[in-house]
Amino acid sequence: MAHIDELVQKVSDPVLREALAAQVRTLTDRKEFGLVFQHHLPETVRLPKQRIRRGDTVERRAVTRGSRYRVVRARAAEPTVSVIEIDGAGDPAGEGEVLEVLRSDLVVVKLFGEPVYPGFQQRGLVGVAETARPSHVIINGENFHALQALEYTHSKKVDVIYIDPPYNTGSSDWQYNDRYVDSSDRYRHSKWLSFVERRLKIAKALLKESGVIFVSIDDNEQHRLRMLLDHVFGEANFVDTLAVEMSTTSGPKTTNAQQGTIVKNVEFVHIYRKSAAFDDVKHTPLYDSVKQWDSDYALWLNEDGTITDFVAEIDADPVVRADIEKFGFVTAKGKFLGMRAMDGLLAVSEAANKFILDNLHRIARRDIPPVSCQDVDAPIRGWIEVEADHRTYILTRLRSGTLNQVYTLVRNYRRSDDYRPSF
């Protein structure tokens, strides 16, 4: 800023000089909203199998926090190489004294800005008997270079990326430039942002236009990560943030909660799409299968707008009734056991399962009504469809006058996933 002021003062025209100075003051007074962080020197990575050549940057293998050196002479027939110590910018440190070091004691180090050509080497193969099952590949390596390699094979081909970066808790849980970053490091947040930004940019390049990325994080960096994702993917491409319950309030956490302490139970997953093309893809939720019959589904919606009991309707079907009697789901007087017998009946009766599948839109349960429908005059022990909030609701009213919404089983009875589907 001082340099700009000096240049402005060199303008000979006093009117133009003052006008320029006023504009500079306006610009410097303006606050730019967004994430601002120090872009640190690129990370380094060790290449233990790389042959040492003249001009390489090297470190001592046994030391992770030591000096770096530039190789000034390396002859294949000699066990030692000549090196000089260098600083963080790669310039000679001190007097640039030449040292003779055993080749076997050194390892080549590359900055991420320098060309590195990662390749894949097969380490093993697990055979799969069922060819219809999905195939999987595990890449074991430095994640930045693994992502770089995937750019050659999967650029703009990936549907979904999930990453779990280091959480930067300040407890030396991750390294930057071969050094653990702890809570005393004044630049630990910007180092972390530099580290993650490089990987997010490659991840974005791998995604299809309709692709999406999920990024896990906890309290330490989630607010900074959200702004970084806005920066890389665009604020308009934010989809949602999931709060993931990591633990329940039990044990010591219960004591802390009872004493007035706010306990930490959740972490977060930020979700960003690559572009608006994500919205054009059908996204089918995966449901957890439930083995037991949900006894809340006790209603039957008749076509004439009345509501009767589901148990009575399934018992009235002659084919299902035959199985009810055959498998003994009746009382001593021959009455159907009802909800108590549903799990057992569905386990043995194909007719009962078919009855359920054929009548998913008739079997229903009650729930809390939407606020937008509070004034609807729904019938007692009957049902009506109502349009509100651009949605269709089914409403009923109890004998007490309480308004209820009605959910049909068709909304929740479906395949849990495409790999091992269950209902």
CSV table of C-alpha atoms in Angstrom, one decimal:
chain,number,residue,atom,x,y,z
A,1,MET,CA,0.0,0.0,0.0
A,2,ALA,CA,2.8,2.4,0.8
A,3,HIS,CA,4.3,1.8,-2.6
A,4,ILE,CA,1.0,2.7,-4.3
A,5,ASP,CA,1.0,6.0,-2.3
A,6,GLU,CA,4.5,6.8,-3.4
A,7,LEU,CA,3.5,6.2,-7.1
A,8,VAL,CA,0.5,8.4,-6.7
A,9,GLN,CA,2.6,11.2,-5.3
A,10,LYS,CA,4.8,11.1,-8.4
A,11,VAL,CA,1.8,12.3,-10.6
A,12,SER,CA,2.6,15.9,-11.6
A,13,ASP,CA,-0.9,17.0,-12.2
A,14,PRO,CA,-2.3,18.0,-8.8
A,15,VAL,CA,-6.0,17.5,-9.7
A,16,LEU,CA,-5.3,14.0,-11.2
A,17,ARG,CA,-3.1,13.2,-8.2
A,18,GLU,CA,-5.8,14.0,-5.7
A,19,ALA,CA,-8.4,12.2,-7.8
A,20,LEU,CA,-6.2,9.1,-7.9
A,21,ALA,CA,-5.5,9.3,-4.1
A,22,ALA,CA,-9.3,9.6,-3.4
A,23,GLN,CA,-10.0,6.5,-5.5
A,24,VAL,CA,-7.2,4.5,-3.7
A,25,ARG,CA,-8.7,5.5,-0.3
A,26,THR,CA,-12.1,4.3,-1.5
A,27,LEU,CA,-10.7,1.0,-2.6
A,28,THR,CA,-8.7,0.4,0.6
A,29,ASP,CA,-11.7,1.2,2.8
A,30,ARG,CA,-13.8,-1.4,1.1
A,31,LYS,CA,-14.2,-4.7,2.8
A,32,GLU,CA,-14.4,-7.7,0.6
A,33,PHE,CA,-16.7,-10.4,1.9
A,34,GLY,CA,-15.4,-13.9,1.6
A,35,LEU,CA,-12.6,-16.3,2.8
A,36,VAL,CA,-9.2,-14.7,3.0
A,37,PHE,CA,-6.2,-16.8,3.9
A,38,GLN,CA,-2.5,-17.0,3.4
A,39,HIS,CA,-1.6,-19.3,0.5
A,40,HIS,CA,1.4,-21.2,1.9
A,41,LEU,CA,4.2,-22.7,0.0
A,42,PRO,CA,3.1,-25.9,-1.7
A,43,GLU,CA,3.4,-29.1,0.4
A,44,THR,CA,6.2,-31.5,-0.2
A,45,VAL,CA,6.2,-35.2,-0.7
A,46,ARG,CA,9.0,-37.7,-0.3
A,47,LEU,CA,9.8,-40.0,-3.2
A,48,PRO,CA,11.8,-42.8,-1.5
A,49,LYS,CA,12.3,-44.8,-4.7
A,50,GLN,CA,13.4,-41.9,-6.8
A,51,ARG,CA,17.0,-42.0,-8.0
A,52,ILE,CA,19.0,-39.1,-6.7
A,53,ARG,CA,20.3,-36.8,-9.5
A,54,ARG,CA,22.1,-33.4,-9.7
A,55,GLY,CA,19.6,-30.6,-9.0
A,56,ASP,CA,17.2,-32.6,-6.8
A,57,THR,CA,16.0,-31.4,-3.5
A,58,VAL,CA,16.7,-34.0,-0.8
A,59,GLU,CA,16.3,-34.6,2.9
A,60,ARG,CA,17.8,-37.0,5.4
A,61,ARG,CA,15.7,-40.2,5.5
A,62,ALA,CA,15.9,-40.5,9.3
A,63,VAL,CA,14.9,-36.9,10.0
A,64,THR,CA,11.4,-35.4,9.4
A,65,ARG,CA,12.0,-31.9,10.7
A,66,GLY,CA,15.5,-31.3,9.5
A,67,SER,CA,17.1,-29.2,6.8
A,68,ARG,CA,16.7,-29.6,3.0
A,69,TYR,CA,19.5,-29.8,0.6
A,70,ARG,CA,20.2,-29.2,-3.2
A,71,VAL,CA,22.3,-31.9,-4.9
A,72,VAL,CA,25.2,-30.3,-6.7
A,73,ARG,CA,27.0,-33.5,-7.7
A,74,ALA,CA,25.9,-37.1,-8.0
A,75,ARG,CA,27.8,-39.8,-9.8
A,76,ALA,CA,26.2,-43.3,-10.0
A,77,ALA,CA,29.5,-45.1,-9.2
A,78,GLU,CA,30.0,-43.1,-5.9
A,79,PRO,CA,28.2,-43.9,-2.6
A,80,THR,CA,28.1,-40.2,-1.6
A,81,VAL,CA,26.6,-37.1,-3.2
A,82,SER,CA,27.5,-33.5,-2.8
A,83,VAL,CA,24.8,-31.2,-1.4
A,84,ILE,CA,24.3,-27.7,-0.1
A,85,GLU,CA,21.7,-26.7,2.5
A,86,ILE,CA,18.8,-24.5,1.2
A,87,ASP,CA,16.1,-22.5,2.7
A,88,GLY,CA,12.3,-22.7,2.2
A,89,ALA,CA,12.5,-20.9,-1.1
A,90,GLY,CA,15.2,-23.2,-2.4
A,91,ASP,CA,18.0,-20.7,-2.1
A,92,PRO,CA,21.4,-21.6,-0.5
A,93,ALA,CA,21.3,-21.1,3.3
A,94,GLY,CA,24.2,-19.5,5.1
A,95,GLU,CA,27.5,-19.7,3.2
A,96,GLY,CA,26.3,-22.6,1.0
A,97,GLU,CA,28.9,-25.0,2.3
A,98,VAL,CA,29.2,-28.2,0.2
A,99,LEU,CA,28.6,-31.4,2.2
A,100,GLU,CA,29.4,-35.0,1.3
A,101,VAL,CA,26.5,-37.3,2.4
A,102,LEU,CA,25.8,-41.0,1.9
A,103,ARG,CA,23.3,-41.5,-0.9
A,104,SER,CA,21.5,-44.1,1.1
A,105,ASP,CA,20.9,-41.5,3.9
A,106,LEU,CA,19.0,-39.2,1.6
A,107,VAL,CA,15.5,-39.1,0.0
A,108,VAL,CA,14.3,-37.0,-2.9
A,109,VAL,CA,11.7,-34.4,-2.0
A,110,LYS,CA,9.3,-32.7,-4.4
A,111,LEU,CA,7.2,-29.6,-4.1
A,112,PHE,CA,3.7,-30.1,-5.4
A,113,GLY,CA,4.5,-27.3,-7.9
A,114,GLU,CA,7.2,-29.4,-9.4
A,115,PRO,CA,6.4,-32.1,-12.0
A,116,VAL,CA,5.7,-35.5,-10.5
A,117,TYR,CA,4.4,-38.3,-12.7
A,118,PRO,CA,2.6,-40.8,-10.4
A,119,GLY,CA,1.7,-44.2,-11.8
A,120,PHE,CA,-0.2,-47.2,-10.6
A,121,GLN,CA,1.4,-50.5,-9.7
A,122,GLN,CA,-0.9,-53.4,-9.0
A,123,ARG,CA,-0.3,-54.8,-5.4
A,124,GLY,CA,-2.9,-57.5,-5.3
A,125,LEU,CA,-6.3,-58.7,-6.6
A,126,VAL,CA,-9.3,-60.2,-4.9
A,127,GLY,CA,-11.5,-62.4,-7.1
A,128,VAL,CA,-15.2,-61.9,-7.0
A,129,ALA,CA,-17.4,-64.9,-7.8
A,130,GLU,CA,-20.5,-62.9,-8.8
A,131,THR,CA,-19.6,-60.9,-11.9
A,132,ALA,CA,-22.8,-58.8,-11.4
A,133,ARG,CA,-21.4,-57.3,-8.2
A,134,PRO,CA,-19.7,-53.9,-8.3
A,135,SER,CA,-15.9,-53.9,-8.8
A,136,HIS,CA,-13.7,-51.8,-6.5
A,137,VAL,CA,-10.2,-50.3,-6.6
A,138,ILE,CA,-8.2,-49.2,-3.6
A,139,ILE,CA,-5.4,-46.7,-4.4
A,140,ASN,CA,-2.7,-46.6,-1.7
A,141,GLY,CA,-0.6,-43.4,-2.0
A,142,GLU,CA,-0.3,-39.7,-1.3
A,143,ASN,CA,-3.8,-38.5,-1.8
A,144,PHE,CA,-2.9,-35.4,-3.9
A,145,HIS,CA,-0.9,-37.5,-6.4
A,146,ALA,CA,-3.6,-40.2,-6.4
A,147,LEU,CA,-6.1,-37.6,-7.4
A,148,GLN,CA,-3.7,-36.2,-10.1
A,149,ALA,CA,-3.3,-39.7,-11.6
A,150,LEU,CA,-7.1,-40.1,-11.7
A,151,GLU,CA,-7.4,-36.9,-13.7
A,152,TYR,CA,-5.9,-38.9,-16.6
A,153,THR,CA,-8.5,-41.7,-16.4
A,154,HIS,CA,-11.6,-40.2,-14.7
A,155,SER,CA,-11.7,-36.5,-15.6
A,156,LYS,CA,-15.3,-35.4,-15.7
A,157,LYS,CA,-16.4,-39.0,-15.2
A,158,VAL,CA,-17.2,-39.2,-11.4
A,159,ASP,CA,-20.7,-39.1,-10.1
A,160,VAL,CA,-20.0,-38.8,-6.3
A,161,ILE,CA,-16.9,-37.9,-4.3
A,162,TYR,CA,-16.8,-38.3,-0.5
A,163,ILE,CA,-13.7,-37.0,1.3
A,164,ASP,CA,-12.8,-37.0,5.0
A,165,PRO,CA,-9.9,-34.5,5.4
A,166,PRO,CA,-7.9,-34.0,8.6
A,167,TYR,CA,-10.0,-32.1,11.0
A,168,ASN,CA,-7.2,-29.8,12.2
A,169,THR,CA,-8.0,-30.1,15.8
A,170,GLY,CA,-4.7,-28.6,16.9
A,171,SER,CA,-3.6,-31.9,18.5
A,172,SER,CA,-1.0,-32.7,15.9
A,173,ASP,CA,-3.3,-34.9,13.9
A,174,TRP,CA,-1.9,-34.0,10.4
A,175,GLN,CA,1.3,-32.9,8.8
A,176,TYR,CA,2.1,-30.0,6.5
A,177,ASN,CA,5.5,-30.1,4.8
A,178,ASP,CA,6.5,-33.0,6.9
A,179,ARG,CA,5.8,-31.1,10.1
A,180,TYR,CA,2.9,-31.7,12.5
A,181,VAL,CA,0.7,-28.6,12.8
A,182,ASP,CA,-0.4,-28.0,16.4
A,183,SER,CA,-2.6,-25.4,18.2
A,184,SER,CA,0.4,-23.1,18.8
A,185,ASP,CA,1.0,-22.5,15.1
A,186,ARG,CA,-0.4,-19.1,14.2
A,187,TYR,CA,-0.9,-20.1,10.6
A,188,ARG,CA,-2.5,-23.5,11.2
A,189,HIS,CA,-5.9,-22.5,9.7
A,190,SER,CA,-4.5,-21.0,6.5
A,191,LYS,CA,-2.1,-24.0,6.1
A,192,TRP,CA,-5.1,-26.3,6.5
A,193,LEU,CA,-7.1,-24.3,3.9
A,194,SER,CA,-4.1,-24.4,1.5
A,195,PHE,CA,-3.9,-28.1,2.0
A,196,VAL,CA,-7.6,-28.8,1.3
A,197,GLU,CA,-8.0,-26.2,-1.5
A,198,ARG,CA,-5.5,-28.0,-3.8
A,199,ARG,CA,-7.4,-31.3,-3.3
A,200,LEU,CA,-10.9,-29.8,-3.8
A,201,LYS,CA,-9.8,-28.2,-7.1
A,202,ILE,CA,-8.7,-31.6,-8.5
A,203,ALA,CA,-11.9,-33.2,-7.1
A,204,LYS,CA,-14.0,-30.7,-8.9
A,205,ALA,CA,-12.1,-31.5,-12.2
A,206,LEU,CA,-13.0,-35.2,-11.7
A,207,LEU,CA,-16.7,-34.7,-11.2
A,208,LYS,CA,-19.2,-34.9,-14.0
A,209,GLU,CA,-21.3,-31.7,-14.6
A,210,SER,CA,-24.0,-33.5,-12.7
A,211,GLY,CA,-21.6,-34.7,-10.0
A,212,VAL,CA,-21.7,-33.9,-6.2
A,213,ILE,CA,-19.1,-33.9,-3.4
A,214,PHE,CA,-19.6,-34.7,0.3
A,215,VAL,CA,-17.0,-33.4,2.7
A,216,SER,CA,-16.9,-34.5,6.4
A,217,ILE,CA,-15.8,-32.0,9.1
A,218,ASP,CA,-16.2,-31.2,12.8
A,219,ASP,CA,-16.5,-27.9,14.7
A,220,ASN,CA,-12.9,-26.9,14.3
A,221,GLU,CA,-13.0,-26.0,10.6
A,222,GLN,CA,-16.5,-26.5,9.4
A,223,HIS,CA,-17.3,-22.8,9.0
A,224,ARG,CA,-14.0,-22.1,7.2
A,225,LEU,CA,-14.5,-25.2,5.0
A,226,ARG,CA,-18.0,-24.0,4.0
A,227,MET,CA,-16.5,-20.7,2.8
A,228,LEU,CA,-13.7,-22.6,1.0
A,229,LEU,CA,-16.3,-24.8,-0.8
A,230,ASP,CA,-18.2,-21.6,-1.7
A,231,HIS,CA,-14.9,-20.3,-3.2
A,232,VAL,CA,-14.1,-23.5,-5.2
A,233,PHE,CA,-17.5,-24.7,-6.2
A,234,GLY,CA,-19.5,-21.5,-6.1
A,235,GLU,CA,-22.0,-20.3,-3.5
A,236,ALA,CA,-24.9,-21.2,-5.8
A,237,ASN,CA,-23.8,-24.8,-5.9
A,238,PHE,CA,-24.3,-25.4,-2.1
A,239,VAL,CA,-26.8,-28.3,-1.7
A,240,ASP,CA,-27.0,-28.8,2.1
A,241,THR,CA,-25.2,-29.5,5.3
A,242,LEU,CA,-25.9,-32.7,7.1
A,243,ALA,CA,-25.6,-32.9,10.9
A,244,VAL,CA,-24.4,-36.5,11.7
A,245,GLU,CA,-25.0,-37.8,15.2
A,246,MET,CA,-21.7,-39.3,16.3
A,247,SER,CA,-22.7,-40.3,19.8
A,248,THR,CA,-25.6,-40.1,22.2
A,249,THR,CA,-25.8,-38.3,25.5
A,250,SER,CA,-24.8,-41.1,27.8
A,251,GLY,CA,-22.2,-41.8,30.4
A,252,PRO,CA,-20.0,-38.8,31.3
A,253,LYS,CA,-21.9,-36.7,28.7
A,254,THR,CA,-25.1,-37.2,30.7
A,255,THR,CA,-23.4,-35.8,33.8
A,256,ASN,CA,-22.0,-32.9,31.8
A,257,ALA,CA,-25.4,-32.1,30.3
A,258,GLN,CA,-27.1,-32.3,33.8
A,259,GLN,CA,-24.5,-29.7,35.0
A,260,GLY,CA,-25.4,-27.3,32.3
A,261,THR,CA,-22.6,-28.1,29.8
A,262,ILE,CA,-23.5,-28.2,26.1
A,263,VAL,CA,-22.2,-31.6,25.0
A,264,LYS,CA,-20.9,-32.3,21.5
A,265,ASN,CA,-22.8,-35.1,19.7
A,266,VAL,CA,-22.6,-34.2,16.0
A,267,GLU,CA,-20.2,-33.6,13.2
A,268,PHE,CA,-21.1,-32.3,9.7
A,269,VAL,CA,-21.1,-33.2,6.0
A,270,HIS,CA,-21.1,-30.3,3.5
A,271,ILE,CA,-22.6,-31.1,0.2
A,272,TYR,CA,-21.9,-29.2,-3.1
A,273,ARG,CA,-22.9,-29.9,-6.6
A,274,LYS,CA,-20.6,-29.2,-9.5
A,275,SER,CA,-23.3,-27.4,-11.5
A,276,ALA,CA,-27.1,-27.0,-11.9
A,277,ALA,CA,-27.0,-30.2,-14.0
A,278,PHE,CA,-27.0,-32.1,-10.7
A,279,ASP,CA,-30.7,-31.1,-10.3
A,280,ASP,CA,-31.6,-32.8,-13.6
A,281,VAL,CA,-30.6,-36.3,-12.3
A,282,LYS,CA,-33.1,-38.4,-10.4
A,283,HIS,CA,-31.9,-38.9,-6.9
A,284,THR,CA,-33.6,-41.9,-5.2
A,285,PRO,CA,-33.2,-42.1,-1.5
A,286,LEU,CA,-32.0,-45.4,0.0
A,287,TYR,CA,-34.2,-46.7,2.8
A,288,ASP,CA,-33.2,-48.8,5.7
A,289,SER,CA,-35.1,-52.0,5.7
A,290,VAL,CA,-37.4,-52.8,8.7
A,291,LYS,CA,-38.0,-56.4,9.6
A,292,GLN,CA,-41.1,-55.9,11.7
A,293,TRP,CA,-44.5,-54.7,10.6
A,294,ASP,CA,-45.1,-51.1,11.8
A,295,SER,CA,-48.3,-51.3,13.9
A,296,ASP,CA,-49.0,-47.6,13.3
A,297,TYR,CA,-50.2,-48.6,9.8
A,298,ALA,CA,-53.6,-49.5,11.1
A,299,LEU,CA,-55.9,-47.5,8.8
A,300,TRP,CA,-57.6,-48.5,5.5
A,301,LEU,CA,-58.6,-45.8,3.1
A,302,ASN,CA,-61.8,-46.7,1.2
A,303,GLU,CA,-62.6,-45.3,-2.3
A,304,ASP,CA,-65.7,-43.7,-1.0
A,305,GLY,CA,-63.7,-41.5,1.4
A,306,THR,CA,-64.3,-43.4,4.6
A,307,ILE,CA,-61.7,-44.9,6.8
A,308,THR,CA,-61.9,-48.5,8.3
A,309,ASP,CA,-59.4,-50.8,10.0
A,310,PHE,CA,-56.6,-52.4,8.0
A,311,VAL,CA,-56.7,-55.6,10.1
A,312,ALA,CA,-60.3,-56.2,9.2
A,313,GLU,CA,-59.7,-55.7,5.5
A,314,ILE,CA,-56.7,-58.2,5.3
A,315,ASP,CA,-58.7,-60.7,7.4
A,316,ALA,CA,-61.6,-60.3,5.0
A,317,ASP,CA,-59.6,-61.4,1.9
A,318,PRO,CA,-60.4,-65.0,1.4
A,319,VAL,CA,-57.0,-66.1,0.2
A,320,VAL,CA,-55.2,-64.4,3.1
A,321,ARG,CA,-57.8,-65.7,5.5
A,322,ALA,CA,-57.1,-69.3,4.4
A,323,ASP,CA,-53.4,-68.8,5.4
A,324,ILE,CA,-54.4,-67.1,8.7
A,325,GLU,CA,-56.2,-70.3,9.6
A,326,LYS,CA,-53.7,-72.7,8.0
A,327,PHE,CA,-50.8,-71.2,10.1
A,328,GLY,CA,-52.8,-70.8,13.3
A,329,PHE,CA,-52.9,-67.0,13.6
A,330,VAL,CA,-56.3,-67.2,15.3
A,331,THR,CA,-57.7,-67.3,18.8
A,332,ALA,CA,-59.6,-70.3,20.2
A,333,LYS,CA,-62.8,-68.8,18.8
A,334,GLY,CA,-61.2,-68.4,15.3
A,335,LYS,CA,-60.7,-64.7,15.4
A,336,PHE,CA,-57.6,-63.2,13.7
A,337,LEU,CA,-54.9,-62.2,16.1
A,338,GLY,CA,-54.5,-58.9,14.3
A,339,MET,CA,-51.3,-56.8,14.7
A,340,ARG,CA,-49.8,-59.3,17.0
A,341,ALA,CA,-49.6,-61.8,14.1
A,342,MET,CA,-48.6,-59.6,11.3
A,343,ASP,CA,-44.8,-60.4,11.5
A,344,GLY,CA,-45.4,-64.1,11.5
A,345,LEU,CA,-48.1,-63.9,8.8
A,346,LEU,CA,-45.9,-62.0,6.4
A,347,ALA,CA,-43.0,-64.4,7.0
A,348,VAL,CA,-45.0,-67.4,5.8
A,349,SER,CA,-47.9,-66.2,3.6
A,350,GLU,CA,-47.3,-65.2,0.0
A,351,ALA,CA,-50.9,-64.1,-0.2
A,352,ALA,CA,-50.5,-61.7,2.7
A,353,ASN,CA,-47.4,-60.1,1.1
A,354,LYS,CA,-49.3,-59.8,-2.2
A,355,PHE,CA,-52.2,-58.2,-0.4
A,356,ILE,CA,-49.9,-55.6,1.1
A,357,LEU,CA,-48.2,-54.8,-2.3
A,358,ASP,CA,-51.5,-54.5,-4.1
A,359,ASN,CA,-52.9,-52.1,-1.5
A,360,LEU,CA,-50.0,-49.8,-0.5
A,361,HIS,CA,-52.1,-46.8,-1.4
A,362,ARG,CA,-54.9,-47.9,0.9
A,363,ILE,CA,-52.9,-48.9,4.1
A,364,ALA,CA,-52.1,-45.8,6.1
A,365,ARG,CA,-51.2,-44.2,9.5
A,366,ARG,CA,-51.9,-40.9,11.2
A,367,ASP,CA,-49.4,-38.1,11.7
A,368,ILE,CA,-49.2,-34.4,12.6
A,369,PRO,CA,-50.9,-32.2,10.0
A,370,PRO,CA,-49.0,-29.4,8.2
A,371,VAL,CA,-49.5,-25.8,9.5
A,372,SER,CA,-50.9,-24.7,6.2
A,373,CYS,CA,-53.9,-27.1,6.5
A,374,GLN,CA,-55.0,-26.2,10.1
A,375,ASP,CA,-58.2,-24.6,8.9
A,376,VAL,CA,-59.3,-27.4,6.5
A,377,ASP,CA,-62.6,-29.0,7.4
A,378,ALA,CA,-61.7,-32.7,7.1
A,379,PRO,CA,-64.4,-35.4,7.9
A,380,ILE,CA,-64.4,-37.5,11.0
A,381,ARG,CA,-63.3,-41.1,10.3
A,382,GLY,CA,-63.1,-40.0,6.6
A,383,TRP,CA,-60.4,-38.7,4.4
A,384,ILE,CA,-59.9,-35.9,1.8
A,385,GLU,CA,-57.0,-34.8,-0.4
A,386,VAL,CA,-56.0,-31.2,-0.1
A,387,GLU,CA,-53.5,-29.1,-2.2
A,388,ALA,CA,-51.3,-26.8,-0.1
A,389,ASP,CA,-47.6,-25.6,-0.4
A,390,HIS,CA,-47.5,-27.2,-3.9
A,391,ARG,CA,-48.1,-30.6,-2.3
A,392,THR,CA,-51.0,-33.0,-1.9
A,393,TYR,CA,-52.0,-33.9,1.7
A,394,ILE,CA,-54.5,-36.5,2.9
A,395,LEU,CA,-56.4,-35.2,6.0
A,396,THR,CA,-58.8,-36.7,8.5
A,397,ARG,CA,-60.3,-35.8,11.8
A,398,LEU,CA,-60.7,-37.8,15.0
A,399,ARG,CA,-64.0,-38.0,16.9
A,400,SER,CA,-62.4,-35.6,19.4
A,401,GLY,CA,-62.1,-33.1,16.6
A,402,THR,CA,-58.3,-33.3,16.3
A,403,LEU,CA,-57.0,-32.8,12.7
A,404,ASN,CA,-54.6,-35.4,11.5
A,405,GLN,CA,-52.6,-36.0,8.3
A,406,VAL,CA,-52.6,-39.4,6.8
A,407,TYR,CA,-49.6,-41.1,5.3
A,408,THR,CA,-50.1,-44.1,3.0
A,409,LEU,CA,-47.7,-47.0,3.1
A,410,VAL,CA,-46.8,-46.5,-0.6
A,411,ARG,CA,-44.5,-43.6,0.6
A,412,ASN,CA,-42.2,-45.8,2.6
A,413,TYR,CA,-42.6,-49.4,1.3
A,414,ARG,CA,-39.9,-49.7,-1.4
A,415,ARG,CA,-36.5,-51.2,-2.1
A,416,SER,CA,-33.8,-50.3,0.3
A,417,ASP,CA,-31.0,-50.1,-2.4
A,418,ASP,CA,-30.0,-51.6,-5.7
A,419,TYR,CA,-27.2,-53.8,-4.6
A,420,ARG,CA,-28.9,-56.1,-2.0
A,421,PRO,CA,-32.5,-54.9,-2.2
A,422,SER,CA,-34.9,-55.6,0.6
A,423,PHE,CA,-38.3,-54.1,1.3
